[in-house]
Short mmCIF file of C-alpha atoms and ligand atoms in Angstrom, two decimals:
data_model
loop_
_atom_site.label_atom_id
_atom_site.label_comp_id
_atom_site.label_asym_id
_atom_site.label_seq_id
_atom_site.Cartn_x
_atom_site.Cartn_y
_atom_site.Cartn_z
CA UNK Y 1 18.94 0.49 23.40
CA UNK Y 2 17.50 2.07 20.25
CA UNK Y 3 13.73 2.41 19.95
CA UNK Y 4 12.70 2.88 16.37
CA UNK Y 5 9.22 4.25 15.77
CA UNK Y 6 7.80 3.57 12.35
CA UNK Y 7 5.01 5.67 10.91
CA UNK Y 8 2.67 2.89 10.03
CA UNK Y 9 2.47 -0.88 9.68
CA UNK Y 10 3.70 -0.75 6.08
CA UNK Y 11 6.44 1.83 6.57
CA UNK Y 12 9.14 0.12 4.53
CA UNK Y 13 10.92 3.40 3.80
CA UNK Y 14 11.05 4.23 7.51
CA UNK Y 15 12.37 0.77 8.33
CA UNK Y 16 14.92 1.01 5.53
CA UNK Y 17 16.17 4.42 6.64
CA UNK Y 18 16.47 3.34 10.25
CA UNK Y 19 18.01 -0.05 9.46
CA UNK Y 20 20.64 1.53 7.29
CA UNK Y 21 21.61 4.03 9.96
CA UNK Y 22 21.68 1.30 12.62
CA UNK Y 23 23.86 -1.04 10.60
CA UNK Y 24 26.30 1.72 9.70
CA UNK Y 25 26.49 2.62 13.39
CA UNK Y 26 27.23 -1.03 14.22
CA UNK Y 27 24.11 -1.37 16.42
CA UNK Y 28 23.45 -5.13 16.89
CA UNK Y 29 19.89 -6.46 16.53
CA UNK Y 30 19.49 -7.18 20.25
CA UNK Y 31 19.99 -3.47 20.97
CA UNK Y 32 17.04 -2.36 18.85
CA UNK Y 33 13.30 -2.38 19.40
CA UNK Y 34 10.77 -1.58 16.70
CA UNK Y 35 7.28 -0.21 17.19
CA UNK Y 36 4.65 1.44 15.06
CA UNK Y 37 3.50 4.95 15.93
CA UNK Y 38 0.18 5.21 17.78
CA UNK Y 39 0.26 1.71 19.11
CA UNK Y 40 0.40 3.10 22.59
CA UNK Y 41 3.78 1.64 23.53
CA UNK Y 42 6.10 3.90 21.66
CA UNK Y 43 7.50 5.83 24.60
CA UNK Y 44 11.10 4.93 25.16
CA UNK Y 45 11.95 3.54 28.59
CA UNK Y 46 15.19 5.38 28.88
CA UNK Y 47 17.67 7.56 27.08
CA UNK Y 48 18.92 6.20 23.81
CA UNK Y 49 22.25 6.88 22.26
CA UNK Y 50 21.83 9.16 19.22
CA UNK Y 51 22.81 7.59 15.94
CA UNK Y 52 25.63 9.14 13.99
CA UNK Y 53 24.57 10.20 10.47
CA UNK Y 54 25.39 7.12 8.43
CA UNK Y 55 28.66 7.20 6.50
CA UNK Y 56 29.42 4.93 3.58
CA UNK Y 57 27.35 2.24 1.92
CA UNK Y 58 27.04 -1.50 1.92
CA UNK Y 59 25.54 -3.93 -0.52
CA UNK Y 60 22.66 -6.26 0.07
CA UNK Y 61 21.28 -8.67 -2.52
CA UNK Y 62 18.42 -7.16 -4.54
CA UNK Y 63 16.32 -10.19 -3.63
CA UNK Y 64 16.55 -9.23 0.04
CA UNK Y 65 15.06 -5.83 -0.73
CA UNK Y 66 12.20 -7.42 -2.68
CA UNK Y 67 11.61 -9.96 0.09
CA UNK Y 68 11.68 -7.27 2.76
CA UNK Y 69 9.17 -5.09 0.88
CA UNK Y 70 6.75 -8.01 0.90
CA UNK Y 71 7.46 -9.50 4.32
CA UNK Y 72 7.04 -6.15 6.04
CA UNK Y 73 3.36 -6.37 5.11
CA UNK Y 74 2.95 -9.44 7.34
CA UNK Y 75 0.98 -8.88 10.54
CA UNK Y 76 3.60 -10.53 12.77
CA UNK Y 77 4.88 -7.80 15.14
CA UNK Y 78 8.34 -9.40 15.03
CA UNK Y 79 8.84 -8.74 11.33
CA UNK Y 80 10.79 -5.49 11.67
CA UNK Y 81 13.24 -7.08 14.08
CA UNK Y 82 13.53 -10.22 11.97
CA UNK Y 83 14.31 -8.14 8.89
CA UNK Y 84 16.91 -6.16 10.76
CA UNK Y 85 18.51 -9.35 12.09
CA UNK Y 86 18.69 -10.69 8.53
CA UNK Y 87 20.16 -7.46 7.25
CA UNK Y 88 22.76 -7.52 10.03
CA UNK Y 89 23.70 -11.09 9.21
CA UNK Y 90 23.73 -10.43 5.45
CA UNK Y 91 26.59 -7.99 5.88
CA UNK Y 92 28.74 -10.85 7.04
CA UNK Y 93 27.19 -13.61 4.97
CA UNK Y 94 26.12 -12.29 1.59
CA UNK Y 95 24.66 -15.67 0.55
CA UNK Y 96 22.59 -16.12 3.70
CA UNK Y 97 19.29 -16.07 1.81
CA UNK Y 98 20.35 -19.22 -0.06
CA UNK Y 99 20.43 -21.22 3.18
CA UNK Y 100 16.84 -22.42 3.10
CA UNK Y 101 17.02 -24.27 6.44
CA UNK Y 102 18.25 -21.20 8.35
CA UNK Y 103 15.37 -20.38 10.75
CA UNK Y 104 15.39 -16.63 9.98
CA UNK Y 105 15.52 -17.23 6.24
CA UNK Y 106 12.75 -19.83 6.39
CA UNK Y 107 10.59 -17.52 8.46
CA UNK Y 108 10.98 -14.49 6.21
CA UNK Y 109 10.13 -16.59 3.15
CA UNK Y 110 7.05 -17.97 4.90
CA UNK Y 111 5.96 -14.43 5.77
CA UNK Y 112 6.39 -13.21 2.20
CA UNK Y 113 4.43 -16.22 0.93
CA UNK Y 114 1.59 -15.54 3.34
CA UNK Y 115 1.47 -11.91 2.19
CA UNK Y 116 1.32 -12.99 -1.46
CA UNK Y 117 -1.52 -15.40 -0.68
CA UNK Y 118 -3.44 -12.74 1.16
CA UNK Y 119 -2.98 -10.20 -1.65
CA UNK Y 120 -4.32 -12.82 -4.06
CA UNK Y 121 -7.27 -13.54 -1.77
CA UNK Y 122 -8.04 -9.83 -1.67
CA UNK Y 123 -7.81 -9.53 -5.46
CA UNK Y 124 -10.16 -12.44 -6.03
CA UNK Y 125 -12.68 -12.13 -3.21
CA UNK Y 126 -13.58 -8.45 -3.17
CA UNK Y 127 -17.00 -7.62 -4.61
CA UNK Y 128 -17.65 -3.90 -5.03
CA UNK Y 129 -21.24 -2.80 -4.33
CA UNK Y 130 -22.76 0.28 -5.88
CA UNK Y 131 -23.91 2.80 -3.29
CA UNK Y 132 -25.73 6.11 -3.84
CA UNK Y 133 -26.82 5.52 -7.41
CA UNK Y 134 -28.12 8.96 -8.26
CA UNK Y 135 -25.67 11.84 -8.09
CA UNK Y 136 -22.70 10.25 -6.41
CA UNK Y 137 -22.53 6.69 -7.49
CA UNK Y 138 -19.68 4.97 -5.71
CA UNK Y 139 -18.63 1.35 -5.43
CA UNK Y 140 -17.70 0.11 -2.00
CA UNK Y 141 -16.43 -3.11 -0.48
CA UNK Y 142 -15.58 -4.22 3.04
CA UNK Y 143 -12.59 -6.47 3.55
CA UNK Y 144 -10.73 -7.77 6.59
CA UNK Y 145 -7.18 -8.52 5.51
CA UNK Y 146 -5.05 -10.95 7.45
CA UNK Y 147 -1.96 -8.98 6.47
CA UNK Y 148 -1.32 -5.38 5.45
CA UNK Y 149 -2.01 -5.84 1.75
CA UNK Y 150 -4.43 -3.01 0.99
CA UNK Y 151 -1.86 -0.59 -0.42
CA UNK Y 152 -0.18 -3.42 -2.29
CA UNK Y 153 -3.34 -4.50 -4.06
CA UNK Y 154 -4.98 -1.10 -4.60
CA UNK Y 155 -3.19 -0.57 -7.97
CA UNK Y 156 -4.70 -3.82 -9.18
CA UNK Y 157 -8.21 -2.53 -8.44
CA UNK Y 158 -7.33 0.85 -9.98
CA UNK Y 159 -6.40 -0.92 -13.22
CA UNK Y 160 -9.28 -3.33 -13.21
CA UNK Y 161 -11.98 -0.83 -12.25
CA UNK Y 162 -10.38 2.24 -13.79
CA UNK Y 163 -13.60 3.88 -14.91
CA UNK Y 164 -15.60 3.75 -11.70
CA UNK Y 165 -14.96 5.43 -8.34
CA UNK Y 166 -14.50 2.85 -5.61
CA UNK Y 167 -13.46 2.48 -2.01
CA UNK Y 168 -12.25 -0.58 -0.18
CA UNK Y 169 -12.83 -0.18 3.53
CA UNK Y 170 -10.85 -2.26 5.99
CA UNK Y 171 -9.91 -2.10 9.68
CA UNK Y 172 -6.27 -1.29 8.73
CA UNK Y 173 -6.55 1.41 6.09
CA UNK Y 174 -9.09 2.30 3.42
CA UNK Y 175 -8.18 2.65 -0.25
CA UNK Y 176 -10.11 4.94 -2.58
CA UNK Y 177 -10.03 5.49 -6.33
CA UNK Y 178 -11.54 8.63 -7.84
CA UNK Y 179 -10.73 7.85 -11.46
CA UNK Y 180 -7.34 9.55 -11.25
CA UNK Y 181 -5.43 8.47 -8.19
CA UNK Y 182 -5.47 6.07 -5.30
CA UNK Y 183 -5.69 7.64 -1.87
CA UNK Y 184 -5.33 5.97 1.49
CA UNK Y 185 -7.14 6.93 4.68
CA UNK Y 186 -7.04 5.36 8.16
CA UNK Y 187 -9.00 2.19 8.74
CA UNK Y 188 -12.38 1.68 10.34
CA UNK Y 189 -12.28 1.12 14.09
CA UNK Y 190 -13.54 -2.14 15.59
CA UNK Y 191 -16.54 -0.36 17.05
CA UNK Y 192 -17.65 0.78 13.62
CA UNK Y 193 -17.08 -2.36 11.61
CA UNK Y 194 -20.14 -3.05 9.51
CA UNK Y 195 -22.22 -5.98 10.61
CA UNK Y 196 -24.68 -7.62 8.25
CA UNK Y 197 -25.92 -5.13 5.72
CA UNK Y 198 -24.53 -1.97 7.26
CA UNK Y 199 -21.90 -1.20 4.65
CA UNK Y 200 -23.98 1.59 3.15
CA UNK Y 201 -24.46 3.20 6.55
CA UNK Y 202 -20.74 3.04 7.23
CA UNK Y 203 -20.03 4.59 3.85
CA UNK Y 204 -22.49 7.43 4.38
CA UNK Y 205 -21.12 8.09 7.84
CA UNK Y 206 -17.44 8.25 6.88
CA UNK Y 207 -16.97 9.13 3.29
CA UNK Y 208 -19.98 10.09 1.23
CA UNK Y 209 -19.44 13.78 1.92
CA UNK Y 210 -15.72 13.63 1.22
CA UNK Y 211 -16.08 12.13 -2.20
CA UNK Y 212 -17.14 15.22 -4.03
CA UNK Y 213 -15.71 14.69 -7.51
CA UNK Y 214 -15.04 18.38 -8.16
CA UNK Y 215 -13.04 18.70 -4.98
CA UNK Y 216 -11.09 15.57 -5.68
CA UNK Y 217 -10.26 16.86 -9.15
CA UNK Y 218 -8.94 20.11 -7.64
CA UNK Y 219 -6.97 18.17 -5.08
CA UNK Y 220 -5.47 16.09 -7.81
CA UNK Y 221 -4.37 19.19 -9.67
CA UNK Y 222 -2.61 20.48 -6.56
CA UNK Y 223 -1.04 17.38 -5.12
CA UNK Y 224 -0.92 14.39 -7.26
CA UNK Y 225 0.99 12.69 -9.95
CA UNK Y 226 -1.45 11.60 -12.65
CA UNK Y 227 -0.28 8.02 -12.24
CA UNK Y 228 -3.14 6.08 -10.75
CA UNK Y 229 -1.24 3.70 -8.59
CA UNK Y 230 0.73 3.59 -5.41
CA UNK Y 231 4.43 3.22 -5.94
CA UNK Y 232 7.28 1.94 -3.84
CA UNK Y 233 10.69 3.51 -3.88
CA UNK Y 234 13.14 2.20 -6.42
CA UNK Y 235 16.37 0.74 -5.26
CA UNK Y 236 19.55 2.67 -4.84
CA UNK Y 237 23.07 1.31 -5.17
CA UNK Y 238 23.10 -0.49 -1.85
CA UNK Y 239 19.46 -1.41 -2.15
CA UNK Y 240 18.64 0.49 1.00
CA UNK Y 241 18.59 4.08 -0.15
CA UNK Y 242 20.26 6.99 1.54
CA UNK Y 243 19.35 7.85 5.07
CA UNK Y 244 18.72 11.22 6.60
CA UNK Y 245 17.28 10.37 9.99
CA UNK Y 246 16.33 7.17 11.72
CA UNK Y 247 12.87 8.44 12.57
CA UNK Y 248 10.36 8.93 9.85
CA UNK Y 249 7.63 11.28 8.65
CA UNK Y 250 4.12 12.37 9.54
CA UNK Y 251 0.83 10.65 10.16
CA UNK Y 252 -1.99 10.30 7.65
CA UNK Y 253 -4.52 13.11 7.84
CA UNK Y 254 -8.27 12.87 8.27
CA UNK Y 255 -10.90 13.53 7.18
CA UNK Y 256 -9.41 14.29 3.75
CA UNK Y 257 -7.99 11.27 1.99
CA UNK Y 258 -4.25 11.28 2.64
CA UNK Y 259 -2.64 10.87 -0.76
CA UNK Y 260 0.21 8.44 -0.87
CA UNK Y 261 2.98 9.49 -3.14
CA UNK Y 262 6.07 7.40 -3.24
CA UNK Y 263 8.84 6.96 -5.74
CA UNK Y 264 8.59 4.71 -8.74
CA UNK Y 265 8.45 0.96 -9.20
CA UNK Y 266 11.13 -0.85 -11.16
CA UNK Y 267 10.36 -1.79 -14.75
CA UNK Y 268 10.15 -5.46 -13.87
CA UNK Y 269 7.47 -4.75 -11.26
CA UNK Y 270 5.55 -2.62 -13.75
CA UNK Y 271 5.80 -5.24 -16.47
CA UNK Y 272 4.40 -7.88 -14.15
CA UNK Y 273 1.53 -5.64 -13.08
CA UNK Y 274 0.73 -4.57 -16.63
CA UNK Y 275 0.43 -8.19 -17.70
CA UNK Y 276 -2.97 -8.24 -15.97
CA UNK Y 277 -4.11 -4.82 -17.15
CA UNK Y 278 -7.85 -4.56 -17.77
CA UNK Y 279 -8.05 -0.77 -17.91
CA UNK Y 280 -9.77 -0.91 -21.29
CA UNK Y 281 -11.36 -3.61 -23.41
CA UNK Y 282 -8.38 -4.23 -25.71
CA UNK Y 283 -6.96 -6.99 -23.51
CA UNK Y 284 -9.91 -9.20 -24.47
CA UNK Y 285 -8.73 -10.02 -27.98
CA UNK Y 286 -5.02 -9.34 -27.81
CA UNK Y 287 -2.63 -12.21 -27.10
CA UNK Y 288 -0.85 -10.39 -24.31
CA UNK Y 289 0.22 -7.03 -22.92
CA UNK Y 290 3.24 -5.84 -24.90
CA UNK Y 291 5.17 -3.86 -22.35
CA UNK Y 292 8.15 -1.63 -23.12
CA UNK Y 293 11.60 -3.08 -23.59
CA UNK Y 294 15.03 -1.71 -22.74
CA UNK Y 295 17.32 -0.98 -19.84
CA UNK Y 296 16.21 0.62 -16.59
CA UNK Y 297 19.06 3.09 -17.08
CA UNK Y 298 17.95 4.21 -20.57
CA UNK Y 299 18.37 7.93 -21.24
CA UNK Y 300 16.00 7.88 -24.17
CA UNK Y 301 12.46 6.51 -24.30
CA UNK Y 302 10.98 5.93 -27.74
CA UNK Y 303 7.19 5.79 -27.84
CA UNK Y 304 5.22 4.20 -30.67
CA UNK Y 305 1.50 3.74 -31.15
CA UNK Y 306 0.56 0.18 -30.21
CA UNK Y 307 1.92 -3.31 -30.87
CA UNK Y 308 1.20 -4.74 -34.29
CA UNK Y 309 0.46 -8.34 -35.21
CA UNK Y 310 4.06 -9.54 -34.82
CA UNK Y 311 4.58 -7.66 -31.57
CA UNK Y 312 1.36 -9.06 -30.14
CA UNK Y 313 2.58 -12.60 -30.77
CA UNK Y 314 6.17 -11.97 -29.67
CA UNK Y 315 5.26 -9.90 -26.61
CA UNK Y 316 7.91 -7.32 -27.59
CA UNK Y 317 7.58 -3.87 -29.16
CA UNK Y 318 8.81 -3.02 -32.66
CA UNK Y 319 9.88 -6.44 -33.85
CA UNK Y 320 7.89 -6.38 -37.12
CA UNK Y 321 8.35 -4.32 -40.31
CA UNK Y 322 8.07 -0.96 -38.53
CA UNK Y 323 10.68 -2.22 -36.09
CA UNK Y 324 13.10 -3.03 -38.92
CA UNK Y 325 12.64 0.46 -40.30
CA UNK Y 326 13.24 1.92 -36.84
CA UNK Y 327 16.37 -0.21 -36.33
CA UNK Y 328 17.84 1.03 -39.60
CA UNK Y 329 17.13 4.68 -38.76
CA UNK Y 330 18.54 4.34 -35.24
CA UNK Y 331 21.79 2.91 -36.60
CA UNK Y 332 22.04 5.74 -39.10
CA UNK Y 333 21.41 8.32 -36.39
CA UNK Y 334 24.12 6.75 -34.21
CA UNK Y 335 21.81 5.44 -31.48
CA UNK Y 336 22.28 1.96 -30.04
CA UNK Y 337 18.83 0.29 -29.79
CA UNK Y 338 20.02 -1.78 -26.84
CA UNK Y 339 20.54 1.42 -24.85
CA UNK Y 340 17.13 2.95 -25.42
CA UNK Y 341 13.79 1.99 -23.93
CA UNK Y 342 11.11 1.33 -26.54
CA UNK Y 343 7.46 1.31 -25.65
CA UNK Y 344 4.00 2.08 -27.01
CA UNK Y 345 1.25 4.49 -26.02
CA UNK Y 346 -1.20 1.57 -26.01
CA UNK Y 347 0.04 -1.79 -24.86
CA UNK Y 348 -2.49 -4.16 -26.38
CA UNK Y 349 -2.91 -4.88 -30.09
CA UNK Y 350 -6.12 -3.39 -31.49
CA UNK Y 351 -7.32 -5.04 -34.65
CA UNK Y 352 -10.28 -6.31 -36.65
CA UNK Y 353 -10.12 -9.85 -38.03
CA UNK Y 354 -10.31 -10.12 -41.84
CA UNK Y 355 -10.17 -13.80 -42.69
CA UNK Y 356 -6.81 -15.03 -41.51
CA UNK Y 357 -5.43 -11.53 -41.16
CA UNK Y 358 -5.71 -9.22 -38.17
CA UNK Y 359 -6.04 -5.69 -39.49
CA UNK Y 360 -4.47 -2.99 -37.35
CA UNK Y 361 -6.89 -0.38 -35.95
CA UNK Y 362 -5.82 3.00 -34.62
CA UNK Y 363 -6.46 3.30 -30.87
CA UNK Y 364 -8.99 5.93 -29.85
CA UNK Y 365 -8.71 8.59 -27.13
CA UNK Y 366 -10.32 6.57 -24.27
CA UNK Y 367 -7.97 3.67 -25.04
CA UNK Y 368 -4.95 5.97 -25.10
CA UNK Y 369 -6.04 7.55 -21.82
CA UNK Y 370 -6.74 4.25 -20.14
CA UNK Y 371 -3.26 3.03 -21.03
CA UNK Y 372 -1.39 6.24 -20.21
CA UNK Y 373 -0.86 5.18 -16.61
CA UNK Y 374 1.74 2.68 -17.83
CA UNK Y 375 3.63 5.25 -19.87
CA UNK Y 376 3.62 7.59 -16.86
CA UNK Y 377 4.94 4.89 -14.61
CA UNK Y 378 7.56 3.81 -17.15
CA UNK Y 379 8.74 7.40 -17.31
CA UNK Y 380 8.76 7.78 -13.52
CA UNK Y 381 10.73 4.57 -13.24
CA UNK Y 382 13.34 5.36 -15.91
CA UNK Y 383 13.60 9.15 -15.52
CA UNK Y 384 15.05 9.55 -19.03
CA UNK Y 385 16.58 12.71 -20.48
CA UNK Y 386 14.47 12.51 -23.61
CA UNK Y 387 11.19 11.04 -24.83
CA UNK Y 388 10.72 10.59 -28.56
CA UNK Y 389 7.08 10.48 -29.63
CA UNK Y 390 6.76 8.66 -32.94
CA UNK Y 391 3.46 9.50 -34.61
CA UNK Y 392 0.21 11.14 -33.54
CA UNK Y 393 -0.90 8.53 -30.99
CA UNK Y 394 2.46 8.64 -29.25
CA UNK Y 395 2.41 12.45 -29.25
CA UNK Y 396 -1.10 12.42 -27.76
CA UNK Y 397 0.14 10.11 -25.02
CA UNK Y 398 3.35 12.03 -24.28
CA UNK Y 399 1.69 15.48 -24.16
CA UNK Y 400 -1.61 14.17 -22.79
CA UNK Y 401 -3.51 16.02 -25.51
CA UNK Y 402 -3.88 15.98 -29.28
CA UNK Y 403 -0.55 17.23 -30.64
CA UNK Y 404 0.02 17.82 -34.37
CA UNK Y 405 3.21 16.26 -35.66
CA UNK Y 406 4.30 18.74 -38.31
CA UNK Y 407 3.89 21.80 -36.13
CA UNK Y 408 5.95 20.32 -33.32
CA UNK Y 409 8.40 18.18 -35.17
CA UNK Y 410 12.17 18.45 -35.11
CA UNK Y 411 12.75 20.52 -31.96
CA UNK Y 412 13.21 19.74 -28.31
CA UNK Y 413 10.19 20.55 -26.16
CA UNK Y 414 10.28 20.77 -22.36
CA UNK Y 415 8.27 18.28 -20.37
CA UNK Y 416 8.24 18.20 -16.57
CA UNK Y 417 11.28 17.73 -14.37
CA UNK Y 418 13.95 18.51 -16.96
CA UNK Y 419 12.80 15.84 -19.41
CA UNK Y 420 12.75 16.86 -23.07
CA UNK Y 421 10.42 15.58 -25.76
CA UNK Y 422 10.96 15.23 -29.47
CA UNK Y 423 8.09 14.66 -31.90
CA UNK Y 424 8.60 12.81 -35.14
CA UNK Y 425 6.73 10.53 -37.51
CA UNK Y 426 5.96 6.88 -36.93
CA UNK Y 427 8.13 4.43 -38.88
CA UNK Y 428 4.97 2.78 -40.30
CA UNK Y 429 4.15 6.07 -42.00
CA UNK Y 430 7.37 5.71 -43.96
CA UNK Y 431 6.44 2.15 -44.93
CA UNK Y 432 3.09 3.29 -46.23
CA UNK Y 433 4.36 6.07 -48.52
CA UNK Y 434 3.72 4.88 -52.10
CA UNK Y 435 6.22 7.14 -53.82
CA UNK Y 436 9.84 5.98 -53.62
CA UNK Y 437 11.31 9.51 -53.64
CA UNK Y 438 8.96 10.68 -50.94
CA UNK Y 439 9.84 7.57 -48.95
CA UNK Y 440 13.55 8.27 -49.16
CA UNK Y 441 13.08 11.97 -48.35
CA UNK Y 442 10.84 11.29 -45.36
CA UNK Y 443 13.14 8.56 -44.12
CA UNK Y 444 16.06 11.04 -44.14
CA UNK Y 445 13.96 13.54 -42.17
CA UNK Y 446 13.16 10.83 -39.67
CA UNK Y 447 16.87 10.06 -39.30
CA UNK Y 448 17.59 13.79 -38.88
CA UNK Y 449 15.03 13.91 -36.05
CA UNK Y 450 16.68 10.94 -34.37
CA UNK Y 451 20.05 12.65 -34.75
CA UNK Y 452 18.72 15.42 -32.53
CA UNK Y 453 18.18 12.77 -29.90
CA UNK Y 454 21.70 11.42 -30.43
CA UNK Y 455 23.10 14.94 -30.12
CA UNK Y 456 21.27 15.61 -26.86
CA UNK Y 457 22.62 12.38 -25.45
CA UNK Y 458 26.16 13.29 -26.44
CA UNK Y 459 25.84 16.69 -24.77
CA UNK Y 460 24.42 15.22 -21.57
CA UNK Y 461 27.19 12.62 -21.51
CA UNK Y 462 29.83 15.33 -21.95
CA UNK Y 463 28.25 17.47 -19.22
CA UNK Y 464 28.21 14.49 -16.86
CA UNK Y 465 31.87 13.56 -17.59
N1 URA I 1 4.01 -0.05 -34.34
C1 URA I 1 4.06 0.50 -33.11
O1 URA I 1 3.66 1.63 -32.87
N2 URA I 1 4.57 -0.24 -32.14
C2 URA I 1 5.03 -1.44 -32.32
O2 URA I 1 5.47 -2.03 -31.35
C3 URA I 1 4.98 -1.98 -33.63
C4 URA I 1 4.47 -1.26 -34.62
#
């Protein structure tokens, strides 16, 4: 018998690691038990055969991985075993998930649906109350989730209430936002659950002292990615990642908020989340969020300023006049647009109406900052070799500070983690130049800058060959 101990109720990575090792060791589902650490019944009742380090890979449908990530948040204690049974069966029947009347398939779908409903209930029913108005204003809510959806929904609250510190306290875990990052701490015990109007008391007792903004800022500098949201690991070739050991990591620490830091979301997940972004006011008048476009595997990310009128209506970046200019220059530089990821520093169209026309307005620093979370998450998701910042707004976003174009233009600059940046002008700048000679000259410089990107890509491709 194999007793797998997961770190917490939402430990998808632990389940995935263990499940992969079990399958590759040919351990059938009826020889495995699953428990969550600290539930009091995790001691094994006998010796268990050690698992061999897993060799090889196997494929599972991507939709199983998505389903499993959601269903594992269900409160049913059987979910880990059910998921493993499905995984075991999927190896032999790749199309199993299409058999809607199969009892395991029906059950996992029902669980995922219940989790989605509960996440939606949490998003719509939570009302944050301001506590401690004077020096340490903080917004707090109490919520009792039916499933383990707090970590799933916290990014939504981080986007929606980006400019105020908040905490959502629940019996499972508590989520906190300090303006920079979401942190997760253990839940409130039954004995301490707030009755009636005792939320403030509970807050003062548990957290008021911890939420010292200066300390949180220092902690952020030491530990955290600037991205404000919790991320789930992206898929690997077999959809289950590589395994090191079947037993997973450490427990959350108290009393400091235990920061959750996981690998990145896929672009499709990000796009879906960004569609509801309310991190600044620009969503109010824009038609839609214009998220980046391009392959997950892109080696180059091009960053513009913000969608224009055409992009706002189409929901795609660089499809208007600046986009045509960019397309032409990319072709001349030898870069295939379909292979690069194109995005903007700000993802909603900012404009003032003038009669029937919507006049473009340059985004300001708070708007650029509010939107930067998406750029950061796009970058973490794609992990490109090179980021090209086109224009001053893009450069401010990429370097997270005001960055003059001319001083930095035309050379490769190191960002974190081996990523390079290249600064150049925005294609709209070329469109606006009144003088034809200057236009041609500047266009050629722009192409030369893009050729640097093409060259870097060629070198990386050669090195990888
Ligand atoms: N300008 C930009 O910066 N981005 C677009 O998507 C279109 C025009």
